[in-house]
Short mmCIF file of C-alpha atoms in Angstrom, two decimals:
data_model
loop_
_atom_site.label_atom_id
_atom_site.label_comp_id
_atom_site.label_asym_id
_atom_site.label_seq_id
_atom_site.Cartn_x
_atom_site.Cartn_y
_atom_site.Cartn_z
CA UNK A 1 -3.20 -15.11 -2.57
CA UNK A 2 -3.54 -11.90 -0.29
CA UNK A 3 -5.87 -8.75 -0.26
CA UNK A 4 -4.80 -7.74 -3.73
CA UNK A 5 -6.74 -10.91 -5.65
CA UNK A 6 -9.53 -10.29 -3.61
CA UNK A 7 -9.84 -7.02 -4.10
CA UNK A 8 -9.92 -7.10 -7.70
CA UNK A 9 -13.22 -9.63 -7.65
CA UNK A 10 -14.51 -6.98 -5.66
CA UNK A 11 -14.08 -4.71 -8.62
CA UNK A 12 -15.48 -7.47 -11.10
CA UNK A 13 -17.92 -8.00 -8.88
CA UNK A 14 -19.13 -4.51 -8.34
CA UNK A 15 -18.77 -4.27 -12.29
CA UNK A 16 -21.17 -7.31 -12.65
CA UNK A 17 -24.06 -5.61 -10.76
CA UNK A 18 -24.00 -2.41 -12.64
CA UNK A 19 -23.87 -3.58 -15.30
CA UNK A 20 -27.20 -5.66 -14.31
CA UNK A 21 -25.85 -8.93 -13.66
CA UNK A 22 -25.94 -11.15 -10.20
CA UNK A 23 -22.43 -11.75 -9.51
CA UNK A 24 -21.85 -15.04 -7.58
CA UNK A 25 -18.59 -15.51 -5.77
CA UNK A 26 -16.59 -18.54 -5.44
CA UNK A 27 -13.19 -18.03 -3.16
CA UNK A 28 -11.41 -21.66 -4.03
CA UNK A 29 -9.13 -20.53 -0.23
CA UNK A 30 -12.61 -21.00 1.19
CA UNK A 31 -12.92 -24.74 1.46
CA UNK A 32 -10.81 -26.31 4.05
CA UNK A 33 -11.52 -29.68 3.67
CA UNK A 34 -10.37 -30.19 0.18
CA UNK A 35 -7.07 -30.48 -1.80
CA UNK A 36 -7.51 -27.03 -3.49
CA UNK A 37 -7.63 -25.28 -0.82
CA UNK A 38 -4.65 -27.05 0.90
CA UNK A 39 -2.46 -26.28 -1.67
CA UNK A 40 -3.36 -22.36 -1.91
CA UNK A 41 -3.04 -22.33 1.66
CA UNK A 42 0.14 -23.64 1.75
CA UNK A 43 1.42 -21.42 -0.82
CA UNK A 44 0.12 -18.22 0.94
CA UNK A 45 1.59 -18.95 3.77
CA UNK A 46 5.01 -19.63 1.65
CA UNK A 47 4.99 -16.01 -0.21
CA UNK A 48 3.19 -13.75 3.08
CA UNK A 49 6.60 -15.11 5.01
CA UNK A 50 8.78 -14.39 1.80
CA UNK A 51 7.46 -11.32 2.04
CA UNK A 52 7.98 -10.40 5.42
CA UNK A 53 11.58 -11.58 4.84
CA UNK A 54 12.32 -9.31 2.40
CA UNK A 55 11.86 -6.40 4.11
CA UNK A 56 13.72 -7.58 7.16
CA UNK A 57 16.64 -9.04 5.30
CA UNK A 58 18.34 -6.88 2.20
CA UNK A 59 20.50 -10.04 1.06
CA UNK A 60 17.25 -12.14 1.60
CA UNK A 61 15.87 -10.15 -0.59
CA UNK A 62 18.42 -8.84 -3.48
CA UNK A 63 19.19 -12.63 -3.54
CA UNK A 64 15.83 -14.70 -3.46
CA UNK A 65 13.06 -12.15 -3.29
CA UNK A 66 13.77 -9.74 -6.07
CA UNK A 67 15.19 -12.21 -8.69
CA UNK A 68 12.11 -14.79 -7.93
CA UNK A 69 9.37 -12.33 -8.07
CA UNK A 70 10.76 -10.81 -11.56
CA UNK A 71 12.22 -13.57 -13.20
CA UNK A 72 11.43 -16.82 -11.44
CA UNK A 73 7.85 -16.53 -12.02
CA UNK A 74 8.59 -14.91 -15.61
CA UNK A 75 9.88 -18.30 -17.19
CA UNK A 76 7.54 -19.83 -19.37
CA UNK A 77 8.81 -23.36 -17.63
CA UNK A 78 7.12 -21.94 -14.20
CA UNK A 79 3.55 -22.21 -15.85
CA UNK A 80 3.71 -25.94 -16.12
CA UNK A 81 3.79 -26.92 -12.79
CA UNK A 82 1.19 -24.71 -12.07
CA UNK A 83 -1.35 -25.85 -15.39
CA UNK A 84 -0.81 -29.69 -13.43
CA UNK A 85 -1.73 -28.46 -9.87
CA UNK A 86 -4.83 -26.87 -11.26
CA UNK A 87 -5.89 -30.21 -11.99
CA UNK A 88 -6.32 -30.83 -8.71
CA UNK A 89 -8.71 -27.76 -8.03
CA UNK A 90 -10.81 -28.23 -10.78
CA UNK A 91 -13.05 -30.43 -8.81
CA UNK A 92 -14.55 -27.60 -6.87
CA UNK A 93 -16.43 -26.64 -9.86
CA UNK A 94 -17.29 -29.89 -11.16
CA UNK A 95 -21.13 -29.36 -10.69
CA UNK A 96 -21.34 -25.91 -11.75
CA UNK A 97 -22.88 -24.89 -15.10
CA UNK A 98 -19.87 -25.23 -17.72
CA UNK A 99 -21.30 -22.41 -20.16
CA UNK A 100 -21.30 -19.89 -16.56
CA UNK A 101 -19.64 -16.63 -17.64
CA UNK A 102 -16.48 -16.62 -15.15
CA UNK A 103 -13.73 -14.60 -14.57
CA UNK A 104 -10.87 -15.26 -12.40
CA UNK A 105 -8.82 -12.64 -10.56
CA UNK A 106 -5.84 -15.34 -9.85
CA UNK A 107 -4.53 -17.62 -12.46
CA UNK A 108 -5.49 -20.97 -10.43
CA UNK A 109 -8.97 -20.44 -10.99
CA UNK A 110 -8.64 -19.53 -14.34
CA UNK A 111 -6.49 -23.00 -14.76
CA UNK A 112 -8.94 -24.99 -12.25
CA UNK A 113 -12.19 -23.62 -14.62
CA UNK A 114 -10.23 -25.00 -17.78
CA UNK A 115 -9.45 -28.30 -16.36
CA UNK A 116 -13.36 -27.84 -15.56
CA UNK A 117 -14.39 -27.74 -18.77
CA UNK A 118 -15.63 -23.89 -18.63
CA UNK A 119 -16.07 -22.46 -21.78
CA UNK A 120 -15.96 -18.68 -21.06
CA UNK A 121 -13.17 -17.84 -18.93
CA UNK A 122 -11.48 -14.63 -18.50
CA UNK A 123 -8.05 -14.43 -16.23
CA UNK A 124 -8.08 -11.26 -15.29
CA UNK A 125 -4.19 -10.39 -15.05
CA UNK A 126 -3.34 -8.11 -11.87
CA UNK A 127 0.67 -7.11 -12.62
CA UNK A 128 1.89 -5.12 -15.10
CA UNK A 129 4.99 -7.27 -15.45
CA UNK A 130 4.28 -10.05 -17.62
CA UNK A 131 5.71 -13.03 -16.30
CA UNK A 132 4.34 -16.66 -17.42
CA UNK A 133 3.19 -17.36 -14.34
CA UNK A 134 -0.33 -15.59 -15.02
CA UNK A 135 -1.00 -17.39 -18.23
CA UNK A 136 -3.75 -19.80 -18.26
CA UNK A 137 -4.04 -21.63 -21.99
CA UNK A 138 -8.05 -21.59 -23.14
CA UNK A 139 -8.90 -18.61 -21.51
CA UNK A 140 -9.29 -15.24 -22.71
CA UNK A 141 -6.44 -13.15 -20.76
CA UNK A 142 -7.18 -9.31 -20.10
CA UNK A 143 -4.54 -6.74 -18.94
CA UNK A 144 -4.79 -3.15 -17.59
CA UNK A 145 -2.06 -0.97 -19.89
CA UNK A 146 -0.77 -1.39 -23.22
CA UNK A 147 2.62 -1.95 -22.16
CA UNK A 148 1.57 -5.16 -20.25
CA UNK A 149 -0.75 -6.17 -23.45
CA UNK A 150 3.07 -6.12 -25.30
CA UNK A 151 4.34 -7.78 -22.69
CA UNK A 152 2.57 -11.00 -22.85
CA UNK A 153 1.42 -10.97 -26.79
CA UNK A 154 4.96 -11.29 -27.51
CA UNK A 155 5.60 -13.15 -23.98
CA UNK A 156 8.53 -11.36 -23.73
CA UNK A 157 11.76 -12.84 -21.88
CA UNK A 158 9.55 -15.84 -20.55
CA UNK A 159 12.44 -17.54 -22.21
CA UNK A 160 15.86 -16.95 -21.81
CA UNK A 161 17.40 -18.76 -24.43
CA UNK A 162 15.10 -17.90 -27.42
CA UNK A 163 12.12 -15.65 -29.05
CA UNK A 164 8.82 -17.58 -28.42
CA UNK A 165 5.83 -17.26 -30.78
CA UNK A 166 2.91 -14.58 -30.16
CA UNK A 167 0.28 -15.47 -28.26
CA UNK A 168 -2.50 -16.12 -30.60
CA UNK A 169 -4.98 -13.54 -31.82
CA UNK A 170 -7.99 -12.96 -29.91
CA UNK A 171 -6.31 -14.26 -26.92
CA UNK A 172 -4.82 -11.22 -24.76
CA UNK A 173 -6.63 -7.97 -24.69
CA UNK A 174 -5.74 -4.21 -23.00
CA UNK A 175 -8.99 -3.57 -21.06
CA UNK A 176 -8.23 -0.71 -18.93
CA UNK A 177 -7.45 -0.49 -15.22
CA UNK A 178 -9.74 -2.89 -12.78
CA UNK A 179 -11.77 -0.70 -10.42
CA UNK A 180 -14.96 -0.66 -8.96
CA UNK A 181 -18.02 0.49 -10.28
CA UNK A 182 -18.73 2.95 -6.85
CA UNK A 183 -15.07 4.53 -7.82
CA UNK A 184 -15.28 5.13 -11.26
CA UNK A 185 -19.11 6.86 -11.01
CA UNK A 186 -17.70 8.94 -7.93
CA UNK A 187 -14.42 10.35 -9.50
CA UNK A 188 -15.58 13.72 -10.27
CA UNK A 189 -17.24 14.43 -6.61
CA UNK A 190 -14.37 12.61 -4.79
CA UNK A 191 -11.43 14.68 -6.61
CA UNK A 192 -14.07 18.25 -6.11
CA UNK A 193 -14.08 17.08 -1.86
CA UNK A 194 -10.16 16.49 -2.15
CA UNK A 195 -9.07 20.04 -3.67
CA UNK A 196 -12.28 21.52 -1.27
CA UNK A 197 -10.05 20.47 1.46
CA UNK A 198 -6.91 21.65 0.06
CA UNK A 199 -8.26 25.04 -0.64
CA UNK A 200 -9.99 25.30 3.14
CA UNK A 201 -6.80 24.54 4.65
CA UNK A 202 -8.20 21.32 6.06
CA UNK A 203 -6.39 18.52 7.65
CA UNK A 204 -4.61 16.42 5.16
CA UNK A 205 -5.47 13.13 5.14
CA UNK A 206 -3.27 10.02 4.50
CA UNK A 207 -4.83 6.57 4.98
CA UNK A 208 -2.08 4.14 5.20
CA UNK A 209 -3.17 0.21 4.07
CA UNK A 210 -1.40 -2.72 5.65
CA UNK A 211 -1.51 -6.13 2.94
CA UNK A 212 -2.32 -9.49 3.55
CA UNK A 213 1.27 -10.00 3.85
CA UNK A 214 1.91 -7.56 6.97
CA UNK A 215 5.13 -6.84 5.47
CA UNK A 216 6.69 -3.23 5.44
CA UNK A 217 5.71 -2.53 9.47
CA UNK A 218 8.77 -1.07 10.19
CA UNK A 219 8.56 1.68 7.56
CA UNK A 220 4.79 2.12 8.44
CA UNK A 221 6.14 3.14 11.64
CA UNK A 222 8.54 5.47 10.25
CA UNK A 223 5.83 7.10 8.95
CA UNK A 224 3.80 7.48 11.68
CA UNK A 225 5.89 8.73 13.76
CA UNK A 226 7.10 11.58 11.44
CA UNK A 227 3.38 12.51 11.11
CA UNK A 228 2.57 12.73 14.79
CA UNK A 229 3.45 16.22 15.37
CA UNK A 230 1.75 17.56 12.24
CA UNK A 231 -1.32 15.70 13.64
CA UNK A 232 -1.34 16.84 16.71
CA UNK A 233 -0.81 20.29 14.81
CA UNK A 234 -4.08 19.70 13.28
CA UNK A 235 -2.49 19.36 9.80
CA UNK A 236 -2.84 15.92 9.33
CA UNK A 237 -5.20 12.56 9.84
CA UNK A 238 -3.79 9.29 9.53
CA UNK A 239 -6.27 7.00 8.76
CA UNK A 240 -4.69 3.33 9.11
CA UNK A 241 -6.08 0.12 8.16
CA UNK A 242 -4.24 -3.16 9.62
CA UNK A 243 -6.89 -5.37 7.80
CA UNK A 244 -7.18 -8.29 10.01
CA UNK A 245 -4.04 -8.38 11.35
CA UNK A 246 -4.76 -7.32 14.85
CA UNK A 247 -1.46 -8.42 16.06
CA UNK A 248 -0.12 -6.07 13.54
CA UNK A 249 -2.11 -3.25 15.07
CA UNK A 250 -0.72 -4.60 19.16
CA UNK A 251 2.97 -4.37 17.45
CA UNK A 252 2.61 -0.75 16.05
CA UNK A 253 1.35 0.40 19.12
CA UNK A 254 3.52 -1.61 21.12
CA UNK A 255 6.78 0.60 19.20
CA UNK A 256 5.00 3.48 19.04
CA UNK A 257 2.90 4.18 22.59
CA UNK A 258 1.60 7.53 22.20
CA UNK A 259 -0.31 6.59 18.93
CA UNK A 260 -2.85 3.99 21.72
CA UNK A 261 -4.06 7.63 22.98
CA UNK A 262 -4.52 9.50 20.42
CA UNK A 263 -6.11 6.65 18.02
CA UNK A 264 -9.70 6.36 17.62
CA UNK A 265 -9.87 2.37 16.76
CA UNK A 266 -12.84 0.28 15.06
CA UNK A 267 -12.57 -3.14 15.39
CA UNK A 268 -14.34 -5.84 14.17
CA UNK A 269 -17.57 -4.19 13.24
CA UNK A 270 -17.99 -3.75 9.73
CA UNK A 271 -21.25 -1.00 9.75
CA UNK A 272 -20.30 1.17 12.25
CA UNK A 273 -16.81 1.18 10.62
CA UNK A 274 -18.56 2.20 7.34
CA UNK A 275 -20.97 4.49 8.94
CA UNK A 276 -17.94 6.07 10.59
CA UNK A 277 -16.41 6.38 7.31
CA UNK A 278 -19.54 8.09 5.35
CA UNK A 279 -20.33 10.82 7.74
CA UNK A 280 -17.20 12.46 6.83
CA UNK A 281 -17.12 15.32 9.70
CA UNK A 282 -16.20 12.59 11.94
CA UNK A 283 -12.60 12.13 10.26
CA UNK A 284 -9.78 13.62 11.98
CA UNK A 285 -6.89 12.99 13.90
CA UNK A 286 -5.81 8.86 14.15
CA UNK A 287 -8.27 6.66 13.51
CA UNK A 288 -7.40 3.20 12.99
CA UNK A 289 -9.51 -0.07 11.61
CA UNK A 290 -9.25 -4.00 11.99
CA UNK A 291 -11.80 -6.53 11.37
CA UNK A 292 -11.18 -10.33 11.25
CA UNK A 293 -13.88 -10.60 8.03
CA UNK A 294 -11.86 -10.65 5.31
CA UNK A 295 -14.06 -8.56 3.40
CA UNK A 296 -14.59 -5.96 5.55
CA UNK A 297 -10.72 -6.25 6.11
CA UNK A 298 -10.53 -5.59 2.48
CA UNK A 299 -13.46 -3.08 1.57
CA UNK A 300 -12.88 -0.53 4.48
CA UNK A 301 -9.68 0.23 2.58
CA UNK A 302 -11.86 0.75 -0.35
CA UNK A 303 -14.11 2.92 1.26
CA UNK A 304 -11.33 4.73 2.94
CA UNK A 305 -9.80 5.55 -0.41
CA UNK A 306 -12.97 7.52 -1.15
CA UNK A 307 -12.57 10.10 1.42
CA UNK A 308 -8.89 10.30 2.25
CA UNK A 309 -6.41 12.71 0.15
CA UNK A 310 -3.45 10.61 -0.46
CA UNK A 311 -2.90 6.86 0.08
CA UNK A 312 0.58 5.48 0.84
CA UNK A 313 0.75 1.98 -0.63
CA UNK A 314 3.90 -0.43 -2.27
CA UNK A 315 3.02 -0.18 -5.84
CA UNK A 316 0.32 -3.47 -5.75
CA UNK A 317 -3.03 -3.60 -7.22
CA UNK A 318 -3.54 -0.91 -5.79
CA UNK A 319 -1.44 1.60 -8.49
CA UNK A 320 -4.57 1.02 -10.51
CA UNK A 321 -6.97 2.81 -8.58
CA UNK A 322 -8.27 6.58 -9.05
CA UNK A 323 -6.73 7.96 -5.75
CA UNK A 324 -4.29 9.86 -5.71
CA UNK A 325 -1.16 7.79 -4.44
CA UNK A 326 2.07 7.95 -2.30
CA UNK A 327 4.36 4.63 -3.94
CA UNK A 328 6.61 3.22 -1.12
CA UNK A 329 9.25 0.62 -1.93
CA UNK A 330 8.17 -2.62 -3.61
CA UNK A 331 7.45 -6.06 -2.17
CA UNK A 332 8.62 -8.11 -4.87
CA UNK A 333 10.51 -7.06 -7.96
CA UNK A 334 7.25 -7.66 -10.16
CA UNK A 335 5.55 -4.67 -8.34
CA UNK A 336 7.65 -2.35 -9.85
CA UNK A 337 5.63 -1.44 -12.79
CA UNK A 338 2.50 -0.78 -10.94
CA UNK A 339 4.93 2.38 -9.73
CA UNK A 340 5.56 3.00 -12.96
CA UNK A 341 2.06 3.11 -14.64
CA UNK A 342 0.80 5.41 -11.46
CA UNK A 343 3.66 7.89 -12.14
CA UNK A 344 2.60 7.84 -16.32
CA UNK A 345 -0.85 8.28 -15.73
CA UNK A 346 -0.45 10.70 -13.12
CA UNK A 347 -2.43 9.88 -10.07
CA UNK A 348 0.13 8.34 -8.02
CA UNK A 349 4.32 8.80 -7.57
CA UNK A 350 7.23 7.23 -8.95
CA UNK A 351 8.33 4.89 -6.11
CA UNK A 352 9.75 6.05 -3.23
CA UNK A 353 12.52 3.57 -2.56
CA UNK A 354 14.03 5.07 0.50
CA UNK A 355 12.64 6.28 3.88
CA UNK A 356 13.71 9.80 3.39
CA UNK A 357 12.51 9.66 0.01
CA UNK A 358 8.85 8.71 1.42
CA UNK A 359 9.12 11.29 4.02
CA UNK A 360 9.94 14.26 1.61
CA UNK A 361 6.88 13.49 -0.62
CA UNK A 362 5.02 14.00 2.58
CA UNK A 363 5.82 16.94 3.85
CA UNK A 364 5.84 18.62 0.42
CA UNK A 365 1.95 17.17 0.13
CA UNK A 366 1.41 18.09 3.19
CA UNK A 367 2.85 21.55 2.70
CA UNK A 368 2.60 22.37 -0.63
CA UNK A 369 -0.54 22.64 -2.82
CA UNK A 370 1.00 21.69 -6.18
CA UNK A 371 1.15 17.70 -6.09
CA UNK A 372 -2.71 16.91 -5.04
CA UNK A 373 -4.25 19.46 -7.41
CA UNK A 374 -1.75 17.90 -10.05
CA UNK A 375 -2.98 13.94 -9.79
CA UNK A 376 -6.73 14.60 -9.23
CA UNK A 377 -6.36 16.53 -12.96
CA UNK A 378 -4.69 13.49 -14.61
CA UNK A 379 -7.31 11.50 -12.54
CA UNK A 380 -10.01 12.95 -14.26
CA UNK A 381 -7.88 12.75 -17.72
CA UNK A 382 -7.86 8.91 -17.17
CA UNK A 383 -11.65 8.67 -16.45
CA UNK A 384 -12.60 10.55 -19.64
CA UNK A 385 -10.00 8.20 -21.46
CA UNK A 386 -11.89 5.03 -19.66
CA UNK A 387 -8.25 4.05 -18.36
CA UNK A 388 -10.80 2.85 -15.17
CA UNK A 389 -12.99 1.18 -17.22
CA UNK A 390 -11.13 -2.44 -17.30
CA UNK A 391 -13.83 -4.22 -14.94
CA UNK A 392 -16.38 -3.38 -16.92
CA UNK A 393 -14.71 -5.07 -20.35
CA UNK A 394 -14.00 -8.13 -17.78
CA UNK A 395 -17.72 -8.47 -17.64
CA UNK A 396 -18.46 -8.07 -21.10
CA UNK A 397 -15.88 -9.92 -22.43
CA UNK A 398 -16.98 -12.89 -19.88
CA UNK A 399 -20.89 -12.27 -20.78
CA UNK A 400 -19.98 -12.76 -24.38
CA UNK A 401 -20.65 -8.86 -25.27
#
């Protein structure tokens, strides 16, 4: 169900190994041929377009979007539909070993593995709304901040009409932010290379990251045009990642025809992109990335976030991560709180609801020299708090630790 799942078994993934495990990973979208697969196909399809809607159409949105997204999916009634069509995925992972450790970065698996018969399960919750629709009953559910733990012990307002009893001890756990393994060891140099450019009056960089959904093109493009003089003033680089949406990429340039000169574009291969990417003299003015491998879609944007300054995302799984962060407007009212936690911890902004809102927090980053210092402090407050330390539990917690 778009980048954001994915990337988070990255992170579990990349936990896994450090931890000295061999992860092994099962995508149940990966299997054409069968019911499972059909039915999270169809679904995707159904929420990337109701996303794309709701940035073209306000009413669309403040009528069907919003209200679904917060409340639709909140209602305890939602999970039931959902706990029956798991059934039907289940059989994927008929003839896999039932005591497996096995975590699950989108509720269907979690459901399908239950239905299974899997006996260590852990649904690894990605919003920081609780709503109903993430709950999977047998398996151990893990959340990344306190308020979210709340949330969904006391599964608050997944019914309208009256209080519903706690979930049951043991059941629902605060673990800590999901991240990868390669982040969390790296904080310390990648915040030092940040403020090193800040302080040598290097170009600031912004990497902008478009989601499986493609929605929000329009404001992308706001953006980049309002950084094209500063970056051919040598004060910025705009590092932009269209995933594999190439025909997102054609559009963009299509609107915006000086940015097909000045961009320096990797496409569709994965280790020059990353070898690009790790000699990091090489980064400057527009460079731009698409591949149509989903991971390497995915993980350039991870590797990206390593070397850029600021990344400009809609507050989505990505609020969790130990970059410092520019929030544009939501996709969904359930995204909200991901804004929020950033702007608590204090590596990323409150969200930036408006286009002139977005474009003020740029030019003061890219002017000033308060805000950057500011979130890579309370970045490295977090790490020695282990607020990035929630993959890690996953594993443990799965392993039986």
């Amino acid at each position: 169900m778009g980048y954001g799942h994915y990337r988070i078994s990255m992170a579990i993934a990349s936990a896994a190994r450090a931890l000295g495990y061999e992860p092994y990973w099962l995508d149940l979208n990966s299997f054409p041929e069968t019911t499972c697969t059909r039915i999270i196909s169809g679904q995707n399809e159904l929420y990337s377009l109701g996303s794309r809607l709701s940035q073209q159409f306000w009413l669309f949105n403040k009528l069907v979007w919003e209200p679904i997204n917060s409340e639709g999916f909140r209602k305890l009634t939602y999970n039931a539909p959902d706990q029956k069509s798991a059934e039907l995925m289940a059989t994927l992972l008929r003839n896999l070993p039932k005591d497996t450790p096995y975590v699950a970065t989108h509720v269907w698996p979690a459901q399908a593995a239950i239905h299974a018969g899997f006996t260590r399960v852990v649904n690894a919750i990605p919003d920081n709304w609780p709503m109903a629709l993430h709950l999977s009953e047998g398996s151990i559910h893990t959340v990344q901040t306190p308020s979210a733990f709340l949330g969904y012990k006391m599964l608050r307002g997944m019914d309208k009409k009256r209080q519903l009893k706690p979930m049951p001890k043991g059941t629902v756990f605060d673990v800590g932010h999901y991240v990868d393994h390669e982040f969390v060891e790296n904080i310390e140099k990648d915040c030092a290379a940040r403020l090193d450019r800040l302080k040598t009056g290097k170009p600031r960089r912004y990497l902008l990251s478009i989601g499986g959904a493609g929605a929000q093109q329009k404001l992308f493009e706001d953006i980049i045009r309002h950084l094209i003089p500063q970056i051919r003033a040598g004060k910025v680089c705009l590092l932009i990642n269209t995933g594999d949406h190439f025909e997102v990429w054609d559009s963009i340039v299509s609107h915006i025809p000086e940015l097909r000169a000045m961009a320096e574009t990797h496409f569709d291969n994965y280790e020059a992109s990353k070898a690009f990417i790790e000699n990091d003299e090489n980064i400057k003015g527009v460079q731009a990335f698409c591949h149509k491998d989903i991971f390497a879609a995915v993980y350039v944007t991870n590797l990206l976030m390593r070397v850029c300054d600021v990344l400009i995302t809609k507050p989505s799984e990505l609020s969790f991560y130990p970059v410092p962060k520019l929030m544009i407007h939501r996709v969904g009212g359930h995204e909200a709180w991901g804004a929020i936690r950033a702007a608590e911890v204090g590596d990323g902004t409150y969200e930036c609801e408006k286009t002139e809102e977005v474009l003020a927090m740029l030019d003061e980053m890219t002017n000033g020299d308060e805000i950057l210092p500011a979130m890579c402090r309370c970045i490295l407050r977090a790490k020695n708090a282990g607020i990035y330390n929630g993959a890690y539990e996953v594993v443990k917690m799965a392993a039986g630790k």
